Short mmCIF file of C-alpha atoms in Angstrom, two decimals:
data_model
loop_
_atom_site.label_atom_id
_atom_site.label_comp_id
_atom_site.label_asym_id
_atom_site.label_seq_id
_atom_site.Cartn_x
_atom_site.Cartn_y
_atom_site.Cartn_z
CA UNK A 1 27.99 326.09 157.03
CA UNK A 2 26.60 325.20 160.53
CA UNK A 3 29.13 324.21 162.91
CA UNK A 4 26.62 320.85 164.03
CA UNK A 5 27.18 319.46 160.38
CA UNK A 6 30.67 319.33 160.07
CA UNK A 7 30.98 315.95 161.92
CA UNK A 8 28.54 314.71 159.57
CA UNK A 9 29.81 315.92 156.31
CA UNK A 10 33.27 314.56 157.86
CA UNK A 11 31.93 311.28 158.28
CA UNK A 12 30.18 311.24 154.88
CA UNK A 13 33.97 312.30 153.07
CA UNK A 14 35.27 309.95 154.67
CA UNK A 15 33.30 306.58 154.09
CA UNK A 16 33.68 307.85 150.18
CA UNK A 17 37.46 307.73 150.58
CA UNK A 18 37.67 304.38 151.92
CA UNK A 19 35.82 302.92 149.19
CA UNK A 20 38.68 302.82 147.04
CA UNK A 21 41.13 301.53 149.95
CA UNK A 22 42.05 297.48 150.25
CA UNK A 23 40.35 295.74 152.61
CA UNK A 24 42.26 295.34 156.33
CA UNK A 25 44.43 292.33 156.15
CA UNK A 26 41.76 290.72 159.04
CA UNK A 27 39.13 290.80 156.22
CA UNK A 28 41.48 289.46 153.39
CA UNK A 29 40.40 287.39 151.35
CA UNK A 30 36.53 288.95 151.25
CA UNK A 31 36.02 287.20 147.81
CA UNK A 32 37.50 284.36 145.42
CA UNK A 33 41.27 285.09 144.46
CA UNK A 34 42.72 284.83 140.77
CA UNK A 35 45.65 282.89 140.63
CA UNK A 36 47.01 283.61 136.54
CA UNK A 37 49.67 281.12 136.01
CA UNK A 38 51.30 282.11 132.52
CA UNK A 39 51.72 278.90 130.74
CA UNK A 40 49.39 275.82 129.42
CA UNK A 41 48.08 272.97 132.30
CA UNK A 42 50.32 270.79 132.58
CA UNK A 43 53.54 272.58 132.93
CA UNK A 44 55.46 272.65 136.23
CA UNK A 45 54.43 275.83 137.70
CA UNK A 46 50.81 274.89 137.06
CA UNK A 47 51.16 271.46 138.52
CA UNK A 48 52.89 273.49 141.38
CA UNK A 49 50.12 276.51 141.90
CA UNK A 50 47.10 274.21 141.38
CA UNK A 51 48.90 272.26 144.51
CA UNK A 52 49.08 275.05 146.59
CA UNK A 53 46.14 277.18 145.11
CA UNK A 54 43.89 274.36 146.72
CA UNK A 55 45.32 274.35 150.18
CA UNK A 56 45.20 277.98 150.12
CA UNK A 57 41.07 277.61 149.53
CA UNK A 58 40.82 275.77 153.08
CA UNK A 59 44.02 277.90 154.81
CA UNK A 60 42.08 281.07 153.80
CA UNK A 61 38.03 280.38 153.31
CA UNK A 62 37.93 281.50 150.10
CA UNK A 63 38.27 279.90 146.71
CA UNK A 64 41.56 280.48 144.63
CA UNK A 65 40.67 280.07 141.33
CA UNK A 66 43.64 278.89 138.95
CA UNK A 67 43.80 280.50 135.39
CA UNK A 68 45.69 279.68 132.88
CA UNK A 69 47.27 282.90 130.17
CA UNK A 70 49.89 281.21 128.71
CA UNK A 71 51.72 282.75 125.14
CA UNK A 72 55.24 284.67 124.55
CA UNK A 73 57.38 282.32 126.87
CA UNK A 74 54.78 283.48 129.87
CA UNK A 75 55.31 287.48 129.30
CA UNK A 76 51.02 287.21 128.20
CA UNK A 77 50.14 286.16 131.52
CA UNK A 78 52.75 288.32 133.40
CA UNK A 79 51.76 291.38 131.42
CA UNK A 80 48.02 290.69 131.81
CA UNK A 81 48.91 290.52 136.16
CA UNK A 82 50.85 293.48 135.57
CA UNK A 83 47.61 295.37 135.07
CA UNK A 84 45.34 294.27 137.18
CA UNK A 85 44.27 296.34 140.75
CA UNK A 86 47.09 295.98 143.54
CA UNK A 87 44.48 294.37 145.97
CA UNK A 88 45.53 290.83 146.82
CA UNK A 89 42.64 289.40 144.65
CA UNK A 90 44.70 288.69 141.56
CA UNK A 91 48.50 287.05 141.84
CA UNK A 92 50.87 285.94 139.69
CA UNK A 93 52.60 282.27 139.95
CA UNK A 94 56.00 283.30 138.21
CA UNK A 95 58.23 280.68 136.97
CA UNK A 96 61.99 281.36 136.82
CA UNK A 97 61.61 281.88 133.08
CA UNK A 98 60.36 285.57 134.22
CA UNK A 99 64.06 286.35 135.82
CA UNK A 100 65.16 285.45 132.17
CA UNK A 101 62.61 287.62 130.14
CA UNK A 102 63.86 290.98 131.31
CA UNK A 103 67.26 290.57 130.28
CA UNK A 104 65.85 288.22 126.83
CA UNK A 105 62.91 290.63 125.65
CA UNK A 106 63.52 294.46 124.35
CA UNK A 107 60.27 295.58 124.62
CA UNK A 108 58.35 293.78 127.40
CA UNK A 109 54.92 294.78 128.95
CA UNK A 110 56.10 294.56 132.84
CA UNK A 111 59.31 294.99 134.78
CA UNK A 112 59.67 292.57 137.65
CA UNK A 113 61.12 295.14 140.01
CA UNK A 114 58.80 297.84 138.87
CA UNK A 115 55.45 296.27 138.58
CA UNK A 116 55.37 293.25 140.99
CA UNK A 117 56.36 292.38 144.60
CA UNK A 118 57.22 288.50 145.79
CA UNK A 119 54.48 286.75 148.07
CA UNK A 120 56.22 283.36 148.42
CA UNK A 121 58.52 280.79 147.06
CA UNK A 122 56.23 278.04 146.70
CA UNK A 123 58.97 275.34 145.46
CA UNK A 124 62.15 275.27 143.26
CA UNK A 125 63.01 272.76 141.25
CA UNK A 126 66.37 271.38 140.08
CA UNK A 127 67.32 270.19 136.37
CA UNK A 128 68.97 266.78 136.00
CA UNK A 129 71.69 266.37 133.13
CA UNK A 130 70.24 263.68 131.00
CA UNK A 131 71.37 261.88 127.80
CA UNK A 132 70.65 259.32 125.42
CA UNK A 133 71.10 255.82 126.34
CA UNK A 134 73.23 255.47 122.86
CA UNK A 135 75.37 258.12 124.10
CA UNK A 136 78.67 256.82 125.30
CA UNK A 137 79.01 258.74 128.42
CA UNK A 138 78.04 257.31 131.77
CA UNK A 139 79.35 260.24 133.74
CA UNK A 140 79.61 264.16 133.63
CA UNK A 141 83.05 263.44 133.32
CA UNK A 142 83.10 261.15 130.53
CA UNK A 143 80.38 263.46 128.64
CA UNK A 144 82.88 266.64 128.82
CA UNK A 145 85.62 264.59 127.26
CA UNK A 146 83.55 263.23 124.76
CA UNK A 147 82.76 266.92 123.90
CA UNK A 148 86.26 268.47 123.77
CA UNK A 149 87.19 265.43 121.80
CA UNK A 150 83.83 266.19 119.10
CA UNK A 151 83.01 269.96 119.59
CA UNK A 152 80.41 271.74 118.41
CA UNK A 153 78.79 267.78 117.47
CA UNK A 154 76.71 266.71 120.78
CA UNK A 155 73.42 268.10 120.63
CA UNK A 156 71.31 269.40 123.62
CA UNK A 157 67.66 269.93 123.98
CA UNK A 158 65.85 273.14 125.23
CA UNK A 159 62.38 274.17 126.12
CA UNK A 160 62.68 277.12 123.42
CA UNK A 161 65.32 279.50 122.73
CA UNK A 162 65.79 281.81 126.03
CA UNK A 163 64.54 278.54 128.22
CA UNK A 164 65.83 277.93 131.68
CA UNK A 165 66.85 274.37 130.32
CA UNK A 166 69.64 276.55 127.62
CA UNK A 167 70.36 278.67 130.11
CA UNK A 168 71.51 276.28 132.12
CA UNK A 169 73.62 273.89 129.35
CA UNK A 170 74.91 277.37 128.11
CA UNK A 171 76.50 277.50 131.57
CA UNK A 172 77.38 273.83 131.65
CA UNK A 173 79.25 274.39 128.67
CA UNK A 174 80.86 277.69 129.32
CA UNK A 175 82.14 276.60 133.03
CA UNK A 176 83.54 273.36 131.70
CA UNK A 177 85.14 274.71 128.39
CA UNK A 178 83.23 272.62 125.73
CA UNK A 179 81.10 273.73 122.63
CA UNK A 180 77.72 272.03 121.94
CA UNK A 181 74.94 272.55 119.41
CA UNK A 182 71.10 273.74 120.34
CA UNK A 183 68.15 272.48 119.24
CA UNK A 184 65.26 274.61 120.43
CA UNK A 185 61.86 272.89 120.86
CA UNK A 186 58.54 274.24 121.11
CA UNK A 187 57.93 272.53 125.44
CA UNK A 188 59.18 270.00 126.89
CA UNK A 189 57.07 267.24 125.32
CA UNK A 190 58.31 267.28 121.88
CA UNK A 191 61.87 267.79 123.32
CA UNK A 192 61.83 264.64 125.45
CA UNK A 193 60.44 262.94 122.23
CA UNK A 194 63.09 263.58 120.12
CA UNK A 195 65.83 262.75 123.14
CA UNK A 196 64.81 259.57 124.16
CA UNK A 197 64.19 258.27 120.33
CA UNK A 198 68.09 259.76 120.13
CA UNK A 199 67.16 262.77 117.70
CA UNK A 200 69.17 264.76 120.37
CA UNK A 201 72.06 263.90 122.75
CA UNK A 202 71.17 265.29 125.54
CA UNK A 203 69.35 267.81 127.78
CA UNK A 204 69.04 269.94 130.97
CA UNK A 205 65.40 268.61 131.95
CA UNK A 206 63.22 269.61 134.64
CA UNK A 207 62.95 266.70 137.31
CA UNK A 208 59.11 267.40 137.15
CA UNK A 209 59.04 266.13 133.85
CA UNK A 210 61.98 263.86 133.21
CA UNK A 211 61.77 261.57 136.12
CA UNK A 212 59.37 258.85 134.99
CA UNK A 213 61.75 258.11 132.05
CA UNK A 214 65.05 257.90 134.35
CA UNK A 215 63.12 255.66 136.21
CA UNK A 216 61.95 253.76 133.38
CA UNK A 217 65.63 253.35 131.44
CA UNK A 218 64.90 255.25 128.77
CA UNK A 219 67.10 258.43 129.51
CA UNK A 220 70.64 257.95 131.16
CA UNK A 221 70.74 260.95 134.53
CA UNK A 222 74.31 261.79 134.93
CA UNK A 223 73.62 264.59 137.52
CA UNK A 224 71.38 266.97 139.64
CA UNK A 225 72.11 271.02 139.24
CA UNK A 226 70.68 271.24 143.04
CA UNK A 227 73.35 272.50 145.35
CA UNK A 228 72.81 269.32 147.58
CA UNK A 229 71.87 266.15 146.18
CA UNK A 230 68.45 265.04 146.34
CA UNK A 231 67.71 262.28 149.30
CA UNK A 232 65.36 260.04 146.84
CA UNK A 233 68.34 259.55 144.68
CA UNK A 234 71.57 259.37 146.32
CA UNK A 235 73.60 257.61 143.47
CA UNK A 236 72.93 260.85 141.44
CA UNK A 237 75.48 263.11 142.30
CA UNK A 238 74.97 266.92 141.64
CA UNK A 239 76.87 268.89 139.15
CA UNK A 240 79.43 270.23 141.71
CA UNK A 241 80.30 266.77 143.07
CA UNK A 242 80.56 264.99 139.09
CA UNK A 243 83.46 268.38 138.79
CA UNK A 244 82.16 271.07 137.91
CA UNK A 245 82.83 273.51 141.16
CA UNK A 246 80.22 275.80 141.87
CA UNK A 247 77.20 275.06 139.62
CA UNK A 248 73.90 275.20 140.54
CA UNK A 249 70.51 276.04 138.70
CA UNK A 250 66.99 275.68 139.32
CA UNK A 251 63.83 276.54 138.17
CA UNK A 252 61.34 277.91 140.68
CA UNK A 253 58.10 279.25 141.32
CA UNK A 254 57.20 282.86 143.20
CA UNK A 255 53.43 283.62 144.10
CA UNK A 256 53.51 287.36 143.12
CA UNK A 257 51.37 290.49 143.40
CA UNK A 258 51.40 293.69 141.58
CA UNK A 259 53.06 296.81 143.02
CA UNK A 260 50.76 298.65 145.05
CA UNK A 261 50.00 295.92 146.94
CA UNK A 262 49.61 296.63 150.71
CA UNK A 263 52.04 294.77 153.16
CA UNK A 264 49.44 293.36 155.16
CA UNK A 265 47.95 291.41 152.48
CA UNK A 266 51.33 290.49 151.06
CA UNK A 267 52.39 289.18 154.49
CA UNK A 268 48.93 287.60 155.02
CA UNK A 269 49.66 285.35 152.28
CA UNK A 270 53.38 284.51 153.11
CA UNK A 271 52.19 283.21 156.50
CA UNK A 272 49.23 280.95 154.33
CA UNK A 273 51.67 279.80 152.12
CA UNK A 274 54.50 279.04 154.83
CA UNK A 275 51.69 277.19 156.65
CA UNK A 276 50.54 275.33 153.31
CA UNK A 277 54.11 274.22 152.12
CA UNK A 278 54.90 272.51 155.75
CA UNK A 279 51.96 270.15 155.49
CA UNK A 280 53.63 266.26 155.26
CA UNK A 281 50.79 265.62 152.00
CA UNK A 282 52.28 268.79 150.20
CA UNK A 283 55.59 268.31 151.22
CA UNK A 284 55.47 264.52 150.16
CA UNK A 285 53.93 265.56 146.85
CA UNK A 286 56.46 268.10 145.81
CA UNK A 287 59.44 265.28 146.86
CA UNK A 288 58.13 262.91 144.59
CA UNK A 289 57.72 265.25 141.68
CA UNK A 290 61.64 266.16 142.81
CA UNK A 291 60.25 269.31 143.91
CA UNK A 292 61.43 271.18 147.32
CA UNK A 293 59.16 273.20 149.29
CA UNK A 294 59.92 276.98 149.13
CA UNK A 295 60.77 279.22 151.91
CA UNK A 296 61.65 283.01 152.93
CA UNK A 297 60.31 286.45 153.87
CA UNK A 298 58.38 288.54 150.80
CA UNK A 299 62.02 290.62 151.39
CA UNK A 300 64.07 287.43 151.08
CA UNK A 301 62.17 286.14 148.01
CA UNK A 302 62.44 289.83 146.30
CA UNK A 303 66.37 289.61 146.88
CA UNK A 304 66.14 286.29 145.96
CA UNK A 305 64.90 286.84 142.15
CA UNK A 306 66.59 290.15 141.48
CA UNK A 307 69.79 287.48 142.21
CA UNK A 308 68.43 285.17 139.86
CA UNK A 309 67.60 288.58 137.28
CA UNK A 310 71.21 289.28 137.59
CA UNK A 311 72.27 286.03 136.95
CA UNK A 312 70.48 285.26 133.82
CA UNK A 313 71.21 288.67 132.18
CA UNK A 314 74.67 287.48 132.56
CA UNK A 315 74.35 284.31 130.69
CA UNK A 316 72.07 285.64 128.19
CA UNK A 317 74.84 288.04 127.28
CA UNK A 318 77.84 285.73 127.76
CA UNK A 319 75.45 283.11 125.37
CA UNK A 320 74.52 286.08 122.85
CA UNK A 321 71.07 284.51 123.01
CA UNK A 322 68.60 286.42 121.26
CA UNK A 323 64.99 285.98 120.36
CA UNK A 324 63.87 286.78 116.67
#
């Protein structure tokens, strides 16, 4: 071959080759983003994403477009992110019920440390211990006495068998000694139904959700999981001030992108998000919901939910909690 068409051919291989690269993180976003958030409108991590997704629209110029794949306790929509092209143009809003699906789940369609990388915590969000008005506890305290004194007799509430909300009273109950019965619901709606009509004694409930009705009277808060208590409600004392030493447990929500994805775009959108949770409006908005803003480096986050991974697996095994 002529020497004078070497450049050319060169050139030529070359532009072929790139068409399969990511775009440079100055071009990122170059189109709409798909934001798949694994569980029905409503929930907390879609209240959350749809949130952020729209300040994320103006931060970036393009539109992020929130979808909804809920089904199988949110291992649909994982599995279905799992898939898709590691290109910054689909990401995952993972709630902390992923961290408890790899230790729950034999035969799941993603690993979290194999098949995704952290963006951004966008917010975490603590439980509150609520119970029954009837119930004749108006403390932590009182409430472990009463169940050493009737074990195995108070009911609790969950989200589902494998939920963050048993997780969490499976560790209440194991760190304080004291036996209590599940009752597994399919969400929170129907659970909160059944506890404030006095079906149930008492639940782990996400502050999201149970708020409204512990300002309303109709559920009795006895406590915060959140390591420090929460400045809107200073007479509710966390977990580790009402006694028991060391507990904490939240549920959270991680932006996330499938492996693959090139650092530049992941750190891209860690600088959008950063910027997005420090505005007063979403900052404001999150506190109300009792909602704090997330934080952290994609490296921090990562370390952050292979912590949380850990941590569940534990409890899961401790619990022998099992889904049929």
């Amino acid at each position: 071959m002529p020497i004078r068409f070497m450049p050319v051919l060169r050139a030529a291989l070359l532009a072929v080759a790139a068409i399969g690269l990511p775009a440079h993180a100055a071009d990122y976003p170059a189109r709409p983003v798909r934001v798949i958030v694994p569980f029905p409108p409503g929930a907390g991590v879609d209240i959350v994403t749809r949130l952020v997704a729209a300040k994320l629209t103006t931060e970036l110029g393009q539109t992020f477009v929130v979808e909804n794949r809920s089904g199988a306790g949110g291992n649909v929509g994982a599995g279905e992110a799992a898939r898709t092209a590691p290109d910054g143009y689909t990401l995952l809003a993972a709630p902390s019920s992923i961290a408890i699906s790899q230790s729950l789940y034999r035969n799941l369609p993603f690993k979290v440390d194999k098949d995704f990388r952290s963006v951004a915590l966008m917010a975490s969000v603590p439980f509150i211990l609520v119970v029954n008005p009837k119930v004749p506890a108006a403390n932590v305290s009182e409430l472990i006495a009463l169940a050493k004194a009737r074990p195995d007799t108070l009911t609790y509430a969950s989200t589902g068998n494998g939920s963050s909300p048993q997780l969490t009273a499976e560790m209440f109950a194991s760190d304080t000694g004291i036996r209590l019965r599940h009752v597994p619901y399919r969400g929170s709606a129907p659970a909160m139904t059944d506890l404030m009509s006095g079906r149930v004694d008492m639940m782990f409930a996400n502050a999201l959700s149970v708020l409204p009705q512990v300002r309303s009277g109709q559920l009795r808060a006895l406590a915060i999981t959140s390591a420090q208590p929460d400045p809107d409600s200073p007479e509710l004392p966390t977990m580790r001030q009402a006694g028991v030493a060391g507990f904490e447990s939240n549920t959270w929500f991680v932006l996330m992108v499938p492996s693959g994805t090139p650092d530049a775009v992941v750190d891209t959108l860690n600088r959008a998000v950063a910027k997005v949770m420090q505005l007063p409006d979403v900052r404001n908005t999150l506190r109300l919901q009792g909602a704090t803003a997330g934080q952290g480096t994609p490296a921090e986050v990562d370390a952050y939910v292979r912590r949380e991974i850990d941590k569940s697996a534990a409890i899961v095994k401790a619990a022998h909690i099992h889904i049929d």
